[in-house]
XYZ file of C-alpha atoms in Angstrom:
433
model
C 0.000 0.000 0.000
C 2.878 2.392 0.986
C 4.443 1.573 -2.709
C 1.418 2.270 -4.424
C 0.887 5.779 -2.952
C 4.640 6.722 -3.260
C 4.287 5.644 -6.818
C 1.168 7.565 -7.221
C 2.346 11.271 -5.736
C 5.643 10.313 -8.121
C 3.405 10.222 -11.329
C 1.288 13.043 -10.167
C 4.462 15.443 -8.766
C 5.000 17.144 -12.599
C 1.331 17.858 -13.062
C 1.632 19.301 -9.520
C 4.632 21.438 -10.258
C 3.324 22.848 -13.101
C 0.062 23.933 -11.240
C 2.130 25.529 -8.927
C 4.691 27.347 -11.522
C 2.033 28.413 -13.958
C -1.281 29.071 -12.393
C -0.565 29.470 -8.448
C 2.708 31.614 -8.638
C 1.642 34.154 -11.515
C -1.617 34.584 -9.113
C 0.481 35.135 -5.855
C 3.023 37.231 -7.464
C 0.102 39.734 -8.751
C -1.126 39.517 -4.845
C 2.783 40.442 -4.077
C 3.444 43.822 -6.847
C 0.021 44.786 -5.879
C 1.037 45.863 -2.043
C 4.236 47.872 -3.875
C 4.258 51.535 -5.844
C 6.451 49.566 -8.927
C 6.689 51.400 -11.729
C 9.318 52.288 -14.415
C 10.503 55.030 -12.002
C 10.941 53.278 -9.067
C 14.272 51.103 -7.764
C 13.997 48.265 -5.329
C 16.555 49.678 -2.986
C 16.459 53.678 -2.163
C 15.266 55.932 -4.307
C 15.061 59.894 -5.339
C 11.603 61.900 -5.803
C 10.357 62.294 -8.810
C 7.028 64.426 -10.211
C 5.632 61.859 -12.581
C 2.184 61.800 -14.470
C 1.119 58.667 -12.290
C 1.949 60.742 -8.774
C -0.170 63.646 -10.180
C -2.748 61.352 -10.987
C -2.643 59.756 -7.410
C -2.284 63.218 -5.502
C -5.585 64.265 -7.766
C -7.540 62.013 -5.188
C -6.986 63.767 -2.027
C -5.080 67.186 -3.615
C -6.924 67.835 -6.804
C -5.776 71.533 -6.302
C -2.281 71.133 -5.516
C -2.097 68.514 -8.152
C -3.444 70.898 -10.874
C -1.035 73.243 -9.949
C 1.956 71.465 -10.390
C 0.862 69.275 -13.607
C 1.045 72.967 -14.994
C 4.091 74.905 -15.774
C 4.624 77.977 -14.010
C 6.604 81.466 -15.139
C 9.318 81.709 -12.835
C 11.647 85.361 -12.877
C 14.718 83.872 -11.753
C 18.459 84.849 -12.223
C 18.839 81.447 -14.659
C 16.182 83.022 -17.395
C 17.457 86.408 -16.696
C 21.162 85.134 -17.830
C 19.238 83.877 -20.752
C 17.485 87.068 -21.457
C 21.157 88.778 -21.741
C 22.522 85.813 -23.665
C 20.589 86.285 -26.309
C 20.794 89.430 -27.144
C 17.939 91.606 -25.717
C 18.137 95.171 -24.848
C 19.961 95.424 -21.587
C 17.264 97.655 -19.924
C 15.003 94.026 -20.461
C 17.287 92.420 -17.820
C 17.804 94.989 -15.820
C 14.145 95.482 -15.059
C 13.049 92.202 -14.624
C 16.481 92.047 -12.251
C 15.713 94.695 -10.241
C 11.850 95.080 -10.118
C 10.301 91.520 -10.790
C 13.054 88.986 -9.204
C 11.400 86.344 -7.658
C 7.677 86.660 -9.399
C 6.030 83.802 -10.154
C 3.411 83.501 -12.878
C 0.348 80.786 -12.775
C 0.430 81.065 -16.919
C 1.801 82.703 -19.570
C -0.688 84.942 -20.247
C -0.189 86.541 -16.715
C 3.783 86.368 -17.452
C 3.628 87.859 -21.215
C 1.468 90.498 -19.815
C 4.014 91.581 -17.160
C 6.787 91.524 -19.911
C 4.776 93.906 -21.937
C 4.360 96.530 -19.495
C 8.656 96.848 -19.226
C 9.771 100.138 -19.803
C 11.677 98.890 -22.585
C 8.770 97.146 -24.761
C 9.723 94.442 -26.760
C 8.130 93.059 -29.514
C 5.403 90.565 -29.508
C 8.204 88.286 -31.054
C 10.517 89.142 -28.194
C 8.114 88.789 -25.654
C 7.336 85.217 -26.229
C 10.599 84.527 -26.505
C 11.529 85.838 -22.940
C 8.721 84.026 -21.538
C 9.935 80.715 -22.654
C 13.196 81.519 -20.552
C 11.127 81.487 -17.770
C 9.423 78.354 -18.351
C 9.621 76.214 -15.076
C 7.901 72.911 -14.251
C 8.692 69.992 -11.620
C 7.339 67.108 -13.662
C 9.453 64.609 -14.633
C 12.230 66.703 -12.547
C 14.281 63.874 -10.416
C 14.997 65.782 -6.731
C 17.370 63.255 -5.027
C 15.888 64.150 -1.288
C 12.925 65.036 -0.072
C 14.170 68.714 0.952
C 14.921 69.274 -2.547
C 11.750 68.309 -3.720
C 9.967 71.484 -1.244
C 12.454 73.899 -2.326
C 11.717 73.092 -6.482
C 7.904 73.594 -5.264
C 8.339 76.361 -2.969
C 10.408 77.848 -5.912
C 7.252 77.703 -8.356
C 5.235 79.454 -5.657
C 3.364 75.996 -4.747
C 3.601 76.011 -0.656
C 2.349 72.812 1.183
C 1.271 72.195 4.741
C 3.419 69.197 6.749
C 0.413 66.821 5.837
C 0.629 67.763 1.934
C 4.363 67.610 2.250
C 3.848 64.380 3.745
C 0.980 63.131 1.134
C 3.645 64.922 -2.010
C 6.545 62.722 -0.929
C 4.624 59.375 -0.797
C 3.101 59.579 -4.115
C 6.408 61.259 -5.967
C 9.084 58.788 -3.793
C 11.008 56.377 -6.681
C 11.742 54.129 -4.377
C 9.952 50.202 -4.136
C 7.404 50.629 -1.305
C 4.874 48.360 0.426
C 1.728 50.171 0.153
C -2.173 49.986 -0.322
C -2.254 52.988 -2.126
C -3.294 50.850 -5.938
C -5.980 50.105 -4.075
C -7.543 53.529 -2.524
C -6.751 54.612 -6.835
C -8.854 52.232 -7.868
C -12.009 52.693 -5.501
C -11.054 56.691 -5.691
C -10.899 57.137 -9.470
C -13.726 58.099 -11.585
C -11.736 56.198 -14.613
C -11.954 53.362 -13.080
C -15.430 53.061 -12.235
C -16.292 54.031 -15.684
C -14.128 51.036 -17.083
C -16.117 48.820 -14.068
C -19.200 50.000 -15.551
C -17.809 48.911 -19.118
C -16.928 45.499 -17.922
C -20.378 44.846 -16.218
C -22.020 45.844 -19.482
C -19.562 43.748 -21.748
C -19.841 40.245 -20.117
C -23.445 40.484 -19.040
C -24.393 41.184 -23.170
C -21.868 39.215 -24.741
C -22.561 36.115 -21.910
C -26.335 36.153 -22.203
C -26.779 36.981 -26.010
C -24.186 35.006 -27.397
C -21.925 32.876 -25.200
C -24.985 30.705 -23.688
C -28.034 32.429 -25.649
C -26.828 31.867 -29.103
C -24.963 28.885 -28.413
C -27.767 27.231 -26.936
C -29.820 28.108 -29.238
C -27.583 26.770 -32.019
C -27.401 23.374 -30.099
C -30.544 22.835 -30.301
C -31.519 24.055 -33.848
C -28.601 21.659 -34.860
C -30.014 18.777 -32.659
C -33.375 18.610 -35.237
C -31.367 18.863 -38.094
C -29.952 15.603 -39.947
C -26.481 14.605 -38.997
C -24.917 15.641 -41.913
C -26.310 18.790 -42.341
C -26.037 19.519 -38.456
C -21.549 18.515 -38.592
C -21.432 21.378 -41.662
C -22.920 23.945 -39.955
C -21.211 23.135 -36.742
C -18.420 23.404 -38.682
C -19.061 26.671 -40.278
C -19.396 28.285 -36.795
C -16.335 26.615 -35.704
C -14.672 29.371 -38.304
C -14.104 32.212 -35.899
C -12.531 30.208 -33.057
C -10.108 28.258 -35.252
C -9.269 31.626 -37.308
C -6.116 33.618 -36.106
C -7.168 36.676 -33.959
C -5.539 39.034 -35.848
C -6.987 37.844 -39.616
C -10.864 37.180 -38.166
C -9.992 40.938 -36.681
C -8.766 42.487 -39.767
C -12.058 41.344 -41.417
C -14.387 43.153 -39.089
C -11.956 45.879 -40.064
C -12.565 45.764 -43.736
C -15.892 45.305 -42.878
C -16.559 48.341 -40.919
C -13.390 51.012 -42.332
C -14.634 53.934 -44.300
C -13.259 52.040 -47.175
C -14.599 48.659 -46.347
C -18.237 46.605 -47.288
C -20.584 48.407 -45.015
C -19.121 51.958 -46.253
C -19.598 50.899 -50.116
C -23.166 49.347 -49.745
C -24.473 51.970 -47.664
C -22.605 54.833 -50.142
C -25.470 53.173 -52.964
C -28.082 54.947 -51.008
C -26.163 58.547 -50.901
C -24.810 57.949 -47.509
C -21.160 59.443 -47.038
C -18.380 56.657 -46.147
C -17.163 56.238 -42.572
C -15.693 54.420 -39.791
C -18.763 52.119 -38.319
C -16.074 50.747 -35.968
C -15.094 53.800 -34.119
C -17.605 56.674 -35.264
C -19.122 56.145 -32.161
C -19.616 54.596 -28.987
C -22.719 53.058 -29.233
C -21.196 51.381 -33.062
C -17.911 50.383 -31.370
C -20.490 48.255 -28.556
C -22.049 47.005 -31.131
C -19.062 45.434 -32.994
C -17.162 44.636 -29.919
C -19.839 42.541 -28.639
C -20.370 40.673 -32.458
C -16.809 39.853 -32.631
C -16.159 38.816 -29.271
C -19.855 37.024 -29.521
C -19.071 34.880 -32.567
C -15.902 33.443 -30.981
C -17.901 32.686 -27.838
C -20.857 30.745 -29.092
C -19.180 28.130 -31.325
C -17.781 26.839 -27.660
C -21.074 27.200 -26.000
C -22.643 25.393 -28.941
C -20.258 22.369 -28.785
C -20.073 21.654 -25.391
C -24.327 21.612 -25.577
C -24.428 19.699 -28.751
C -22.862 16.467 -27.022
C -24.826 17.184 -23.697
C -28.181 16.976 -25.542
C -26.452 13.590 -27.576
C -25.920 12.082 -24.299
C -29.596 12.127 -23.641
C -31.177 9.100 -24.389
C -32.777 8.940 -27.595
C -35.378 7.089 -25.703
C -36.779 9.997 -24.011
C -37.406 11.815 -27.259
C -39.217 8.879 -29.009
C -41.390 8.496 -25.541
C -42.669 12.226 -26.151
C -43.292 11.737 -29.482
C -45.727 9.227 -28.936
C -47.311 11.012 -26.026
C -48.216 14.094 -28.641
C -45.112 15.858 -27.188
C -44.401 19.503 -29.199
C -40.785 20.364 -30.026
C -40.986 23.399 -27.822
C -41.907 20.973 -24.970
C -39.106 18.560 -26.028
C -36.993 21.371 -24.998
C -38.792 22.731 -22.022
C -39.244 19.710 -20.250
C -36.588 17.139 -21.561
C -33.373 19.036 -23.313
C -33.167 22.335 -21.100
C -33.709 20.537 -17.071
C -30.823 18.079 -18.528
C -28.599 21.025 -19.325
C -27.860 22.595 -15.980
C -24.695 21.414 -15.590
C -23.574 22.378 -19.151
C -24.891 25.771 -18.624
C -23.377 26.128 -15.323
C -19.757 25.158 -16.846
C -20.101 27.466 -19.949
C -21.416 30.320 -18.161
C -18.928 29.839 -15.545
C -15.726 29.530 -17.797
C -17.055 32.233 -20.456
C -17.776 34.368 -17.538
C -14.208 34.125 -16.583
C -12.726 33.997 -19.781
C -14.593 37.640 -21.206
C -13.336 38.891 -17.845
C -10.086 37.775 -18.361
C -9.503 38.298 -22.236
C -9.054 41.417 -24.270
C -7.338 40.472 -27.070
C -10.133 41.104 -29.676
C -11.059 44.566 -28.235
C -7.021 45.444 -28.457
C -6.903 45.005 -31.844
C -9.729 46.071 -32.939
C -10.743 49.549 -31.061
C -7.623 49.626 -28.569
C -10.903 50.724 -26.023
C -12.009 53.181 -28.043
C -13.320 55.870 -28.992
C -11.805 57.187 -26.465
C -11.905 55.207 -23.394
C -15.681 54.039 -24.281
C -14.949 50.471 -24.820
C -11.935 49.710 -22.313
C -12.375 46.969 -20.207
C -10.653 46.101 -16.531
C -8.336 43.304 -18.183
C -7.206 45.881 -21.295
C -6.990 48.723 -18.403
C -4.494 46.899 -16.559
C -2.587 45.480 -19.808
C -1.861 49.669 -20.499
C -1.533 50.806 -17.022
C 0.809 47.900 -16.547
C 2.717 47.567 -19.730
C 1.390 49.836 -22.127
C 0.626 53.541 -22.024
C 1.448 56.813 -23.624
C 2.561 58.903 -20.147
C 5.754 56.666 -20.479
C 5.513 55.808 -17.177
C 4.245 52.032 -16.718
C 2.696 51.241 -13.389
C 3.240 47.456 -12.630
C 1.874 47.731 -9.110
C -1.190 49.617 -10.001
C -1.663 47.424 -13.026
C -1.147 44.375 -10.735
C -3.785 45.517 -8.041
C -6.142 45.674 -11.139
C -5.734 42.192 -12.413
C -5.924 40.807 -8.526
C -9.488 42.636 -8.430
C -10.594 40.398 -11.554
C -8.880 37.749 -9.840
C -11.366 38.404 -6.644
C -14.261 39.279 -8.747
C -14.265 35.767 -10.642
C -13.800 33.826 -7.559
C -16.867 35.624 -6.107
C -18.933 35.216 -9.756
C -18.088 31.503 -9.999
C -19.220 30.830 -6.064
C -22.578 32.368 -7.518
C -23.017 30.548 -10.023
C -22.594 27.158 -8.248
C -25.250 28.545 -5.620
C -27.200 29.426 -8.052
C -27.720 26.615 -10.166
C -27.350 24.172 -6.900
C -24.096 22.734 -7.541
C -24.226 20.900 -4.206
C -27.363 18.665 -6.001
C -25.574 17.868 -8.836
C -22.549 16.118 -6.986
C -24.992 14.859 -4.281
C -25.089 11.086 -4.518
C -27.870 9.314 -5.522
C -30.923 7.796 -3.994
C -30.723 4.540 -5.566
C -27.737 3.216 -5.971
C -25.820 -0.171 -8.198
């Protein structure tokens, strides 16, 4: 007995290790980055302070004023842009007025700075006077201070003064330094954005799951189920296309589709209407092809798996109705669907999970656009993690995202097995062998 169950946790060890390496780990390693501040400008070991566009975006939570007013340059008259004033040229008297009369003067915009250099005694030109401004041109962001003293002085210096709590709030969210930190977390349940993707999400897998992933597909089963075999396998087969298609060709079709130049543009320009982009015109178009795309995929699985759970019932059944005067409709009702619970429960389950998960389609084709209209969580944390155009990548925050899908599936798929009773369908049975 001892053999037999070293030799079986031998044989099962590899499956074991790769459960752990490839589907455990990558899940407690997001659990990990998503208690740090990691980002592109951080280092694991000390670090300087550093304005970024993700710090402003986190100090826009609980400083939306002081954030605002350093994510704008100000107009600084200091002795660096007066040197530059006299470098280039200007009439001396320039200089020497700003020197003497303006030192120190800081400007919210450059209106309010241009207008100050106009009213010199020594007028320059409009020319001039834009050009002076720009040596006055002082912002902190993206400025590395290597200590937290420098980093007051560079604000103080653009006339932005904080109170020891702001100082205190201004260090955490600029420090460059690896951090253990709930902050990702306060972001997300803080951020307008992300509710707005949330919302997006909740609207994406609730019309994509019921129309097409389970709807459609078990609709599909069924029409095939009363078809003959022959013709049943070739239709099958012809919705097995856009699963078995690479993502980027069945994408690139909807494109030609739906571009200005593509099918929809040409057929509709026969009735005088001017060519456009149905895929990104709008909102409410970009929905509507998201959800076909990412539809199609989904129901040729939905439609398999329910095709061989309505073959496993016996044949019997059906012939049994027949002869009792039994409609198709009530074939379905009170035979096909009551015998399908635990197929629907699996493919709403791992669709459920998979739309959540998945983004690939919506990348390629709309990139969560136009605008942000179509993002979804997963594609918000694939460009908050990896991808985005502030430069500044923000693993931890992207990682707190992908642990909140991680959370929300867990708590959708414990639903789903309440809901459809999953306890009765492992009970044992009455009557048993």
């Amino acid at each position: 007995m001892r053999t037999s169950r070293t030799l079986g946790l031998v044989m099962i060890a590899p499956a074991a290790i790769m459960i752990l390496l490839f589907y455990l780990m990558p899940v407690i390693l997001t659990g990990v980055f998503s208690m740090t501040n990691m980002s592109t400008a951080t280092g694991i070991s000390g670090g300087a302070f550093q304005v970024t566009q993700g710090a402003v975006n986190r100090l826009r939570t609980e400083m939306p004023e002081i954030a605002d007013a350093i994510s704008e340059p100000r107009f600084v008259i200091d002795e660096a842009g007066i040197a530059a004033v006299e470098a280039a040229g200007l009439a001396s008297a320039i200089a020497a007025e700003l020197r003497t009369e303006h030192l120190g003067e800081v400007h919210a915009s450059r209106r309010e700075a241009e207008r100050m250099i106009k009213a010199l005694k020594e007028r320059p030109s409009t020319r001039q006077t834009k050009q002076i401004s720009d040596f006055f041109n002082r912002s902190v962001i993206n400025t590395r201070f290597e200590s937290r003293e420098a980093l007051m002085e560079g604000l103080k210096k653009l006339g932005v003064t904080l109170t020891p709590e702001q100082q205190e709030a201004m260090a955490r969210a600029t420090y460059t330094g690896w951090v253990w930190t709930t902050d990702n977390f306060r972001v997300i349940g803080n951020s307008p954005d992300m509710a707005q993707v949330f919302v997006n999400t909740a609207f994406y897998v609730a019309v994509t799951l019921l129309l097409f992933n389970v709807g459609y597909a078990l609709f599909l089963a069924v029409t095939t189920h009363y078809m003959p075999a022959t013709t049943a396998s070739i239709f099958r087969a012809i919705w097995l296309l856009p699963r078995i298609t690479p993502v980027v060709i069945y994408v690139l079709m909807w494109k030609w589709l739906t571009w200005d130049s593509g099918f929809i543009s040409m057929f509709m320009g026969q009735f005088g209407h001017p060519p456009k982009n149905y895929l990104l015109d709008s909102a409410y178009n970009a929905w509507f092809f998201v959800i076909l795309i990412n539809g199609f995929i989904g129901a040729s699985m939905g439609m398999l798996v329910f095709s061989s759970a309505i073959k496993a019932i016996p044949e019997a059944q059906f012939h049994a109705s027949e002869v009792d005067g039994a409609s198709r409709w009530q074939q379905i009702r009170y035979i096909i669907l009551p015998q399908l619970r635990w197929p629907i429960l699996f493919v709403t389950c791992y669709q459920t999970l998979s739309l959540l998960a998945s983004f690939n389609e919506i990348l390629l084709s709309t990139r969560g656009g136009p605008g942000r209209a179509t993002e979804v969580w997963s594609l918000a944390a694939y460009h908050t993690a990896l991808q985005n155009y502030t430069g500044n990548l923000e693993y931890g925050l992207g990682a707190a995202m992908a642990l909140v899908l991680v959370v929300i599936g867990v708590i959708l798929s414990l639903i789903y097995l309440r809901v459809f009773r999953y306890d009765t369908l492992i009970s044992k049975p009455l009557i048993e062998d």
